[in-house]
mmCIF file of C-alpha atoms in Angstrom:
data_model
loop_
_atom_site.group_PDB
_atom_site.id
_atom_site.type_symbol
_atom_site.label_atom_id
_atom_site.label_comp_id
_atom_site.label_asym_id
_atom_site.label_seq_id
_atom_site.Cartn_x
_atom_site.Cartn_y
_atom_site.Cartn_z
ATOM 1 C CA UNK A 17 -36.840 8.121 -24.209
ATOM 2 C CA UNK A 18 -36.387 7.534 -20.365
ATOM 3 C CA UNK A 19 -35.474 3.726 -21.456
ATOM 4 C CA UNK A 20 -33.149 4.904 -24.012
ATOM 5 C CA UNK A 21 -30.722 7.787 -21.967
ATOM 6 C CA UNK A 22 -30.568 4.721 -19.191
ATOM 7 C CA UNK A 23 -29.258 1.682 -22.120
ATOM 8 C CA UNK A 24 -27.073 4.407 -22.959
ATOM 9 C CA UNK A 25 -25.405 5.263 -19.847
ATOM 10 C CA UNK A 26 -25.046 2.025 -18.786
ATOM 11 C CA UNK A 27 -23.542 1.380 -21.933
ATOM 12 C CA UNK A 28 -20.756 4.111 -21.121
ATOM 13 C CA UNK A 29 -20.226 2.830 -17.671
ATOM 14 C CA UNK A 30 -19.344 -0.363 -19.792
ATOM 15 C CA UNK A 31 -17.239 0.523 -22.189
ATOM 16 C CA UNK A 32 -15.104 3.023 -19.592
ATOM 17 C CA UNK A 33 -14.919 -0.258 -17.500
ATOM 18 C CA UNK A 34 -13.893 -2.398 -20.127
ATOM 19 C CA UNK A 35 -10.956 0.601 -20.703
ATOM 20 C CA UNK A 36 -9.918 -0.357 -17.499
ATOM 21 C CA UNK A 37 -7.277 -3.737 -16.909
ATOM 22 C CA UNK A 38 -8.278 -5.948 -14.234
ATOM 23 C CA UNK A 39 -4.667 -7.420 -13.231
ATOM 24 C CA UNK A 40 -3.771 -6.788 -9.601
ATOM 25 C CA UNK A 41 -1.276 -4.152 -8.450
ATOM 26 C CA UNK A 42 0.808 -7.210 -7.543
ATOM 27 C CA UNK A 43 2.074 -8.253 -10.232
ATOM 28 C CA UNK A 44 4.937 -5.991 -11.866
ATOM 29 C CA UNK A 45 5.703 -4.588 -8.937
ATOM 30 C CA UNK A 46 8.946 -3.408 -7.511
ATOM 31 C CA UNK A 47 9.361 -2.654 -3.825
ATOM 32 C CA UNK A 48 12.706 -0.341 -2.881
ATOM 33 C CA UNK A 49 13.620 0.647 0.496
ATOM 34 C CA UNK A 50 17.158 2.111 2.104
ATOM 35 C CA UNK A 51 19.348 -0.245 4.376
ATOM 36 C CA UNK A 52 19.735 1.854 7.635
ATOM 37 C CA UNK A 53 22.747 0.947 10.101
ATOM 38 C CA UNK A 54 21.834 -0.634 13.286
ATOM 39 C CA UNK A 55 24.465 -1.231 15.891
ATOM 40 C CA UNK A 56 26.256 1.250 15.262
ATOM 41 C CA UNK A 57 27.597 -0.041 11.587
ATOM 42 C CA UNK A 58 29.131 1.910 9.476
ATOM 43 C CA UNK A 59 27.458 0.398 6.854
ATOM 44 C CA UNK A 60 24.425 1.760 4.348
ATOM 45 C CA UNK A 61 22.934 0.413 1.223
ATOM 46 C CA UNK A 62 19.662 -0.070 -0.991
ATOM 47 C CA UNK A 63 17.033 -3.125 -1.569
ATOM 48 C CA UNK A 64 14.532 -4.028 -4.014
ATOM 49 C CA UNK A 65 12.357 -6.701 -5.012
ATOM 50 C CA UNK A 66 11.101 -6.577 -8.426
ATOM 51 C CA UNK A 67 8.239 -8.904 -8.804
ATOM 52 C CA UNK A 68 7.730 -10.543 -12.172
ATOM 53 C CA UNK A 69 4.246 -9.849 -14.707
ATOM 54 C CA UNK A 70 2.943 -12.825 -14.028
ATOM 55 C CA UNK A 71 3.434 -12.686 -9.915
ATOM 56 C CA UNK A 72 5.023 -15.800 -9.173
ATOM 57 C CA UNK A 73 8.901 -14.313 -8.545
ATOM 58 C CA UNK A 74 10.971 -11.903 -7.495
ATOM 59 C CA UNK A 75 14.275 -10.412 -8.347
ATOM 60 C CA UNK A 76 15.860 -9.568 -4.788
ATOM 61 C CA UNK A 77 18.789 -6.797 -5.264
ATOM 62 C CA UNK A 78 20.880 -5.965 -2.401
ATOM 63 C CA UNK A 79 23.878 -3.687 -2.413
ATOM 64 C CA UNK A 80 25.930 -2.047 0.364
ATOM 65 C CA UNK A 81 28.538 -0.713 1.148
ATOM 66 C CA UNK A 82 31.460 0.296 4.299
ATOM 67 C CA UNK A 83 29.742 -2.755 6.507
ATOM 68 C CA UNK A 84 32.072 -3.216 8.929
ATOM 69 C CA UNK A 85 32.846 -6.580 9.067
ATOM 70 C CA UNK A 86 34.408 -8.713 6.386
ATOM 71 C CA UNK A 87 32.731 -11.644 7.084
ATOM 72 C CA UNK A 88 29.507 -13.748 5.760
ATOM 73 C CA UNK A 89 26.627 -11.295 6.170
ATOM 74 C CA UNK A 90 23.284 -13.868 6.180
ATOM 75 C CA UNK A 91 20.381 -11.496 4.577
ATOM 76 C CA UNK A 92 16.992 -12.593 4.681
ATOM 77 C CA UNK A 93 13.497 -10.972 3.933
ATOM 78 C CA UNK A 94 11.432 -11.174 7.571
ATOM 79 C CA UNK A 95 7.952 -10.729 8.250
ATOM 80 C CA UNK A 96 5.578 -10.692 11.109
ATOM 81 C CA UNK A 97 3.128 -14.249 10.059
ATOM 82 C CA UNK A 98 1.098 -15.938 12.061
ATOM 83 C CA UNK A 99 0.850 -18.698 9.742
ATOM 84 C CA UNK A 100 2.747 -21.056 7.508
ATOM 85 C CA UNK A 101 4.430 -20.210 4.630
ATOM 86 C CA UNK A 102 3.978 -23.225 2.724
ATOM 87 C CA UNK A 103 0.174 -23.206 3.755
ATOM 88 C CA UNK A 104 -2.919 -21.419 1.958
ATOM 89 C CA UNK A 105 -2.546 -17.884 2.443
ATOM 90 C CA UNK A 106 -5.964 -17.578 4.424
ATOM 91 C CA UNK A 107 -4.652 -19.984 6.946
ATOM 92 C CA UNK A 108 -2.603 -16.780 7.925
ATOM 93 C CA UNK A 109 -2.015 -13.156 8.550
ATOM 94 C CA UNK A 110 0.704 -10.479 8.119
ATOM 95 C CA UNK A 111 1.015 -7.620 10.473
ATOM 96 C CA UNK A 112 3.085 -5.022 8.881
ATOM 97 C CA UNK A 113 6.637 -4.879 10.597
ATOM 98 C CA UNK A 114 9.147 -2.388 11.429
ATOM 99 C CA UNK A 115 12.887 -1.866 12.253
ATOM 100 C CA UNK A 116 14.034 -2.312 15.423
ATOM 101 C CA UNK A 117 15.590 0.190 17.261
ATOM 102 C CA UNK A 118 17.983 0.510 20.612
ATOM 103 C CA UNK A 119 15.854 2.461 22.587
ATOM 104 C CA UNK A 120 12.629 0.006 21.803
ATOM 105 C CA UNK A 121 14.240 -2.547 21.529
ATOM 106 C CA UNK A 122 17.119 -3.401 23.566
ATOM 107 C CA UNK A 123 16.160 -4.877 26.764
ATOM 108 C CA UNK A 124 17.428 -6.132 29.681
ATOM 109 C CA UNK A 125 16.986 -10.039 28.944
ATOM 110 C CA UNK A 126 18.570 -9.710 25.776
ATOM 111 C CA UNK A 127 21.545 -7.929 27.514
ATOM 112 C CA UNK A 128 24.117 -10.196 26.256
ATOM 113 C CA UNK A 129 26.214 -8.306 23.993
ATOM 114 C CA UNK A 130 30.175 -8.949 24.621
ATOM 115 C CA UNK A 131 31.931 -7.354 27.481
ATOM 116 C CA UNK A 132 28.315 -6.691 29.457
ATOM 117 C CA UNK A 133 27.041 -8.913 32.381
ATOM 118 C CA UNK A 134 22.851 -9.083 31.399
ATOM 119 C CA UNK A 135 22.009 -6.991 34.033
ATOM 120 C CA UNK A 136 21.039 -3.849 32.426
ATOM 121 C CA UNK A 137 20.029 -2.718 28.760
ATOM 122 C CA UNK A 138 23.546 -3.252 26.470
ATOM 123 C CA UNK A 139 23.357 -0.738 24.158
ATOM 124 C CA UNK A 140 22.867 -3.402 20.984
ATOM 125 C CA UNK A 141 19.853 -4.968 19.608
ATOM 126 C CA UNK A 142 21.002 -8.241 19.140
ATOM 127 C CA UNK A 143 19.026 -10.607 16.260
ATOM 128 C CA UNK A 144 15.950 -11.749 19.082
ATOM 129 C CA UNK A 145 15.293 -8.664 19.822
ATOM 130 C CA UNK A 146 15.140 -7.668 16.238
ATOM 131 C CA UNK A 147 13.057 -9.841 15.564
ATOM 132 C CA UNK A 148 10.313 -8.364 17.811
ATOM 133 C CA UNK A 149 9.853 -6.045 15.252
ATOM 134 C CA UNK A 150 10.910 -7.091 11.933
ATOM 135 C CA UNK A 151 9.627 -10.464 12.556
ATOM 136 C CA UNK A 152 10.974 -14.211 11.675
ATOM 137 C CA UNK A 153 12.655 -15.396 8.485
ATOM 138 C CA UNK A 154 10.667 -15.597 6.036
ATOM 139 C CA UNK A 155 13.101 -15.594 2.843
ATOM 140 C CA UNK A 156 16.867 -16.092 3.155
ATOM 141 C CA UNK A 157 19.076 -14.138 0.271
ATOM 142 C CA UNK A 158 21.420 -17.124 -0.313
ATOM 143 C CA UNK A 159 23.320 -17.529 -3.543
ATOM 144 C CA UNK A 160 22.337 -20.444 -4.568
ATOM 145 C CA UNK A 161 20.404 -23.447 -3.429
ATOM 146 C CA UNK A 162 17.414 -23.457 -0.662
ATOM 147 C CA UNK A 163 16.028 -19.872 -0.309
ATOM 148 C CA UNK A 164 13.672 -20.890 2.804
ATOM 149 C CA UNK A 165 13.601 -20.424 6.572
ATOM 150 C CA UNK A 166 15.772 -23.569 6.613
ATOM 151 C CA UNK A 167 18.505 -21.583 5.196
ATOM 152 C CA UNK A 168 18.762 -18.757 7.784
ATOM 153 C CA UNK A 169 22.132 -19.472 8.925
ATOM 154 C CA UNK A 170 24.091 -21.243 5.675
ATOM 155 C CA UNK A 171 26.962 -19.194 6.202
ATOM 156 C CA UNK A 172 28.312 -20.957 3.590
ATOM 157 C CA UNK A 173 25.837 -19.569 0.820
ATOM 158 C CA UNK A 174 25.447 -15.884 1.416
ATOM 159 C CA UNK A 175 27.595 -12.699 0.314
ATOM 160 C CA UNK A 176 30.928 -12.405 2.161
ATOM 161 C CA UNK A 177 32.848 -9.250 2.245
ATOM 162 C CA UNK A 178 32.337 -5.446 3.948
ATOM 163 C CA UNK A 179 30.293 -4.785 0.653
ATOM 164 C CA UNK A 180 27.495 -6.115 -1.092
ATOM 165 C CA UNK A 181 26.258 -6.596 -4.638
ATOM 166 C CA UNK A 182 23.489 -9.218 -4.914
ATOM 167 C CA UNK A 183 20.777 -10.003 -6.797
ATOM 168 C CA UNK A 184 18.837 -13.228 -7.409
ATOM 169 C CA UNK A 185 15.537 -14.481 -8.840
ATOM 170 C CA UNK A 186 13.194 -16.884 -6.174
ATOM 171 C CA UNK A 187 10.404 -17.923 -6.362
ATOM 172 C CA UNK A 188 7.683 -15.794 -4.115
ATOM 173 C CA UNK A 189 5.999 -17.974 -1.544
ATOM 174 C CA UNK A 190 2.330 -18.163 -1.956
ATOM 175 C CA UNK A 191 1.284 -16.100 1.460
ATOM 176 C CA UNK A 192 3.674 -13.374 0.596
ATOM 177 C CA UNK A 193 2.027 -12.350 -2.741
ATOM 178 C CA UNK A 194 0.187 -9.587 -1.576
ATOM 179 C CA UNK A 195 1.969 -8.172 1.308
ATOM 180 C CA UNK A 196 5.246 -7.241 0.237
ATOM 181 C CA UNK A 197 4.384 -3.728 1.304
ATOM 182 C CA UNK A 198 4.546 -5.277 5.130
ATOM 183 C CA UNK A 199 8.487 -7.205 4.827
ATOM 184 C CA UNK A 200 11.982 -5.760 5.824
ATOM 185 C CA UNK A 201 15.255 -6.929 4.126
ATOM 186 C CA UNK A 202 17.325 -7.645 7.563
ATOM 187 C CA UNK A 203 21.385 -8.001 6.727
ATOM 188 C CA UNK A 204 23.393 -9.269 9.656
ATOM 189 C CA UNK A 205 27.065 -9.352 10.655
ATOM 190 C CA UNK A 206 28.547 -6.266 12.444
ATOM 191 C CA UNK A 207 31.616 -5.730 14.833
ATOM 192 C CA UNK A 208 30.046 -5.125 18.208
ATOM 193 C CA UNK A 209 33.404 -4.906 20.084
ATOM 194 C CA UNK A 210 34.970 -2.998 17.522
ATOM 195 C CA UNK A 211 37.726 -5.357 17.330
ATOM 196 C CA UNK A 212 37.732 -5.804 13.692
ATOM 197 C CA UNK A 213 36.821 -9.103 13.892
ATOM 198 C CA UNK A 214 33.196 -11.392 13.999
ATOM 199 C CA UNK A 215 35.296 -13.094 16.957
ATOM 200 C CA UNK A 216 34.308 -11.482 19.921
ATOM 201 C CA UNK A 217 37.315 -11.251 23.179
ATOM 202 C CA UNK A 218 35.156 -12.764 25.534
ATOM 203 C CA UNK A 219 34.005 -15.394 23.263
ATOM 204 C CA UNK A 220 30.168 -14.489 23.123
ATOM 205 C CA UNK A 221 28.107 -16.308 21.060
ATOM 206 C CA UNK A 222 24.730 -15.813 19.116
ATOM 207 C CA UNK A 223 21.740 -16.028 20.834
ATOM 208 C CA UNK A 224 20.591 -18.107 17.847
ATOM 209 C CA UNK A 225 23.089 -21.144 17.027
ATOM 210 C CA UNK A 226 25.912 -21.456 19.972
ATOM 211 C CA UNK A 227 28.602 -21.967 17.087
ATOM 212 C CA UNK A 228 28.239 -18.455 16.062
ATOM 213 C CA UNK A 229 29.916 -15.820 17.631
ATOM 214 C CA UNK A 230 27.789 -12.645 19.244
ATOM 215 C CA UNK A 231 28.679 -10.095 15.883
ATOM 216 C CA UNK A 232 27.877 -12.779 13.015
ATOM 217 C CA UNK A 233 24.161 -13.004 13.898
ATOM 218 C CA UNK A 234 23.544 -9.003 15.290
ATOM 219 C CA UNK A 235 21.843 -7.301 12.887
ATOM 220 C CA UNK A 236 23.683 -4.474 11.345
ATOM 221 C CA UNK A 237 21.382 -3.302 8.043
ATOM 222 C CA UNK A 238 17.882 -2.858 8.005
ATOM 223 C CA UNK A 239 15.580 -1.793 4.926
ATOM 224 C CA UNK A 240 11.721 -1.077 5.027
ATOM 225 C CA UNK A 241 10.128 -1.622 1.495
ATOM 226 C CA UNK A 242 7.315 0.341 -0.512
ATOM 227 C CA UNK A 243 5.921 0.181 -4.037
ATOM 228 C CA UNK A 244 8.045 2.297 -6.238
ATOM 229 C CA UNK A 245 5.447 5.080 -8.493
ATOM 230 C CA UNK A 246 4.872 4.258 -11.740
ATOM 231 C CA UNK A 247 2.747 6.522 -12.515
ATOM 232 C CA UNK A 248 -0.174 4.021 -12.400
ATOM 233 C CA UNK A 249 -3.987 5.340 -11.738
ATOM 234 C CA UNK A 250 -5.340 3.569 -9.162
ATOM 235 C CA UNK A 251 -9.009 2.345 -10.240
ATOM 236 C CA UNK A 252 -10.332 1.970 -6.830
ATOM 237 C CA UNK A 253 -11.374 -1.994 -8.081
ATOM 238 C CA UNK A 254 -8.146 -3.327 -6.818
ATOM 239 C CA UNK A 255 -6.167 -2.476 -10.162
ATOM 240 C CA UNK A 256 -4.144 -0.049 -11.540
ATOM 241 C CA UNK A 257 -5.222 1.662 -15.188
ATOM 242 C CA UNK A 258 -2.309 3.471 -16.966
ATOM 243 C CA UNK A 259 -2.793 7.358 -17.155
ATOM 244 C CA UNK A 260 -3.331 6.325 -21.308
ATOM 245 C CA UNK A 261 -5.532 3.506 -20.378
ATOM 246 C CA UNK A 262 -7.325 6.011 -18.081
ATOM 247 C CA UNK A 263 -7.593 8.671 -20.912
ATOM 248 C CA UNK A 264 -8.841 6.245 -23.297
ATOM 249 C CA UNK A 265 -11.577 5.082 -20.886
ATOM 250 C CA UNK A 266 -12.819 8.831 -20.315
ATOM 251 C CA UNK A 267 -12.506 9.645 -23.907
ATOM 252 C CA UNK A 268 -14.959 6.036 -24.693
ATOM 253 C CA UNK A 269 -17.169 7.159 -21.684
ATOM 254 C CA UNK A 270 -17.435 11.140 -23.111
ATOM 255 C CA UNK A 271 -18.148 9.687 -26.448
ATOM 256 C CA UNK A 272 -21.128 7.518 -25.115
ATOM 257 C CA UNK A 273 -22.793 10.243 -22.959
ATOM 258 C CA UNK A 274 -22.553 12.921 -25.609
ATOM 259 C CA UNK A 275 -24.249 10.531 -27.453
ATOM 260 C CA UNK A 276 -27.220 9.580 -24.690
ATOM 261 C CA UNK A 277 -27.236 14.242 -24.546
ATOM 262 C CA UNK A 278 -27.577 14.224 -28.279
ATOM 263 C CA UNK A 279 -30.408 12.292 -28.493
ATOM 264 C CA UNK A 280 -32.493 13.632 -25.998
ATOM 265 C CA UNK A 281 -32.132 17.385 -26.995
ATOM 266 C CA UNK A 282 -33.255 15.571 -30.277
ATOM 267 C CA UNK A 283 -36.177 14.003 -28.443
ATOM 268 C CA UNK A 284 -37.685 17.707 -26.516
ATOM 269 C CA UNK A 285 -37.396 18.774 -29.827
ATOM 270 C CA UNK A 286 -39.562 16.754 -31.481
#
C-alpha cells in the first residue's frame, strides 16, 4: 500500500508540473518606465519595450512631450556591461543602472557646462557624467538603419522636434535578453543656457564629439524600466504559469491525491 500512495503522489507532482509552461519570463515581456527631466528640461514622457513571443525583438516606444529644444534628440537604451555586446552573453555581466542625478553626479571635472570656468560643480550633468550611472550605449533609437553603439551620434537618423512619438522594432542583442529589468532609455538634447537654441553663446561643445555643441549631447530625459504585471504566477522554476494554467494544475494535482486518500481509507478498511 506504502508503494502505491508514493506512485501516486509522485504521479500528482507530475501531472501539476506538466500544468505548468516552461517558457522563460523573457519572452512576451514588456518593460515601461517614465522619462524624468534632467537638466532642468521641461520635458516628460513614457518608454516601453515590448519584447516579442519568441524573444528575439523588441518594439521600443518613446513619446514625450514640452522638451525644450527643437532639435535632433539622439535616444539610446544604456546599460552598465562589462562585456561585448556582440559576444556570448557569459563572456559578460550587467550591473543594474540608475539615473543620474545633479547632486551625485555633477562633479567638478565635468564642470564644463556653458558660461562656467571648470572650477567648481556646474549645476548640469552633462552626458559623461551620466553615464556613470546609466552606463554606455548599448542600443541607439534611430529611425532607420544601424541600431548599434556605432550609431550613438547619427544626428541625422533620430526624432527631431520638442516632442516625441517613436516606435520601432530591433532586433535584441544576444547579452541583453535577460536583463532588460537593469537598462535606462537616456534621451538627449536640452537648452542649458536657456537661449532657445542647441547653440550655446560661448560656443561650448560636447564632451563627446567636438562638432556638437554643449546642449545637443546633455542629457535631458531619463526612464528606468520594469516588467509591466500581467497577472502571471510566478512558478518559482524560472517561468511564469497563468492564474488558469495555475488552477488547472491544482485542480489535476487535487484530483490525483484524492485519489492516492481514497485508496488507502479503502486499504485500513480491508
Amino acid at each position: 500500500m506504502k508503494k502505491t500512495l508514493s506512485v501516486l503522489a509522485t504521479a500528482a507532482l507530475g501531472v501539476s508540473m506538466l500544468a505548468m509552461p516552461a517558457f522563460a519570463a523573457h519572452e512576451g515581456t514588456t518593460y515601461t518606465g517614465t522619462l524624468e527631466a534632467l537638466n532642468g528640461d521641461t520635458g516628460s514622457g513614457t518608454a516601453s519595450i515590448e519584447v516579442s513571443e519568441d524573444g528575439e525583438t523588441m518594439t521600443v516606444s518613446v513619446d514625450a512631450s514640452n522638451l525644450e529644444l527643437d532639435f535632433v534628440h539622439a535616444i539610446h537604451i544604456h546599460g552598465i556591461y562589462d562585456g561585448d555586446l556582440s559576444d556570448d552573453p557569459s563572456e559578460g555581466s550587467f550591473t543594474a543602472s540608475a539615473c543620474p542625478t545633479v547632486a551625485g553626479n555633477d562633479t567638478v571635472n565635468g564642470g564644463d557646462a556653458p558660461g562656467t570656468d571648470g572650477s567648481e560643480p556646474d549645476g548640469f550633468v552633462n552626458v559623461l557624467e551620466g553615464a556613470s550611472s546609466y552606463g554606455g550605449v548599448l542600443v541607439s533609437l534611430t529611425t532607420e538603419g544601424d541600431t548599434s553603439a556605432d550609431s550613438a551620434l547619427a544626428v541625422d537618423r533620430f526624432p527631431q522636434g520638442t516632442s516625441i512619438d517613436y516606435e520601432r522594432e530591433i532586433d535584441i542583442p544576444s547579452a541583453m535578453k535577460d536583463e532588460l529589468a537593469k537598462v535606462h532609455i537616456v534621451v538627449h538634447a536640452t537648452d542649458i543656457d536657456d537661449n532657445g537654441s542647441e547653440s550655446n553663446d560661448d560656443g561650448e561643445v560636447s564632451s563627446l564629439n567636438s562638432e556638437l555643441p554643449f546642449d545637443a549631447t546633455a542629457p535631458a530625459l531619463c526612464g528606468t524600466l520594469a516588467a509591466a504585471s500581467t497577472g502571471n504566477v510566478d512558478t518559482g522554476a524560472g517561468g511564469t504559469a497563468t492564474d488558469s494554467n495555475g488552477a488547472l494544475a491544482l485542480g489535476l494535482g487535487g484530483l490525483a491525491l484524492a485519489g492516492a486518500v481514497a485508496l488507502r481509507r479503502r486499504g485500513l478498511a480491508s
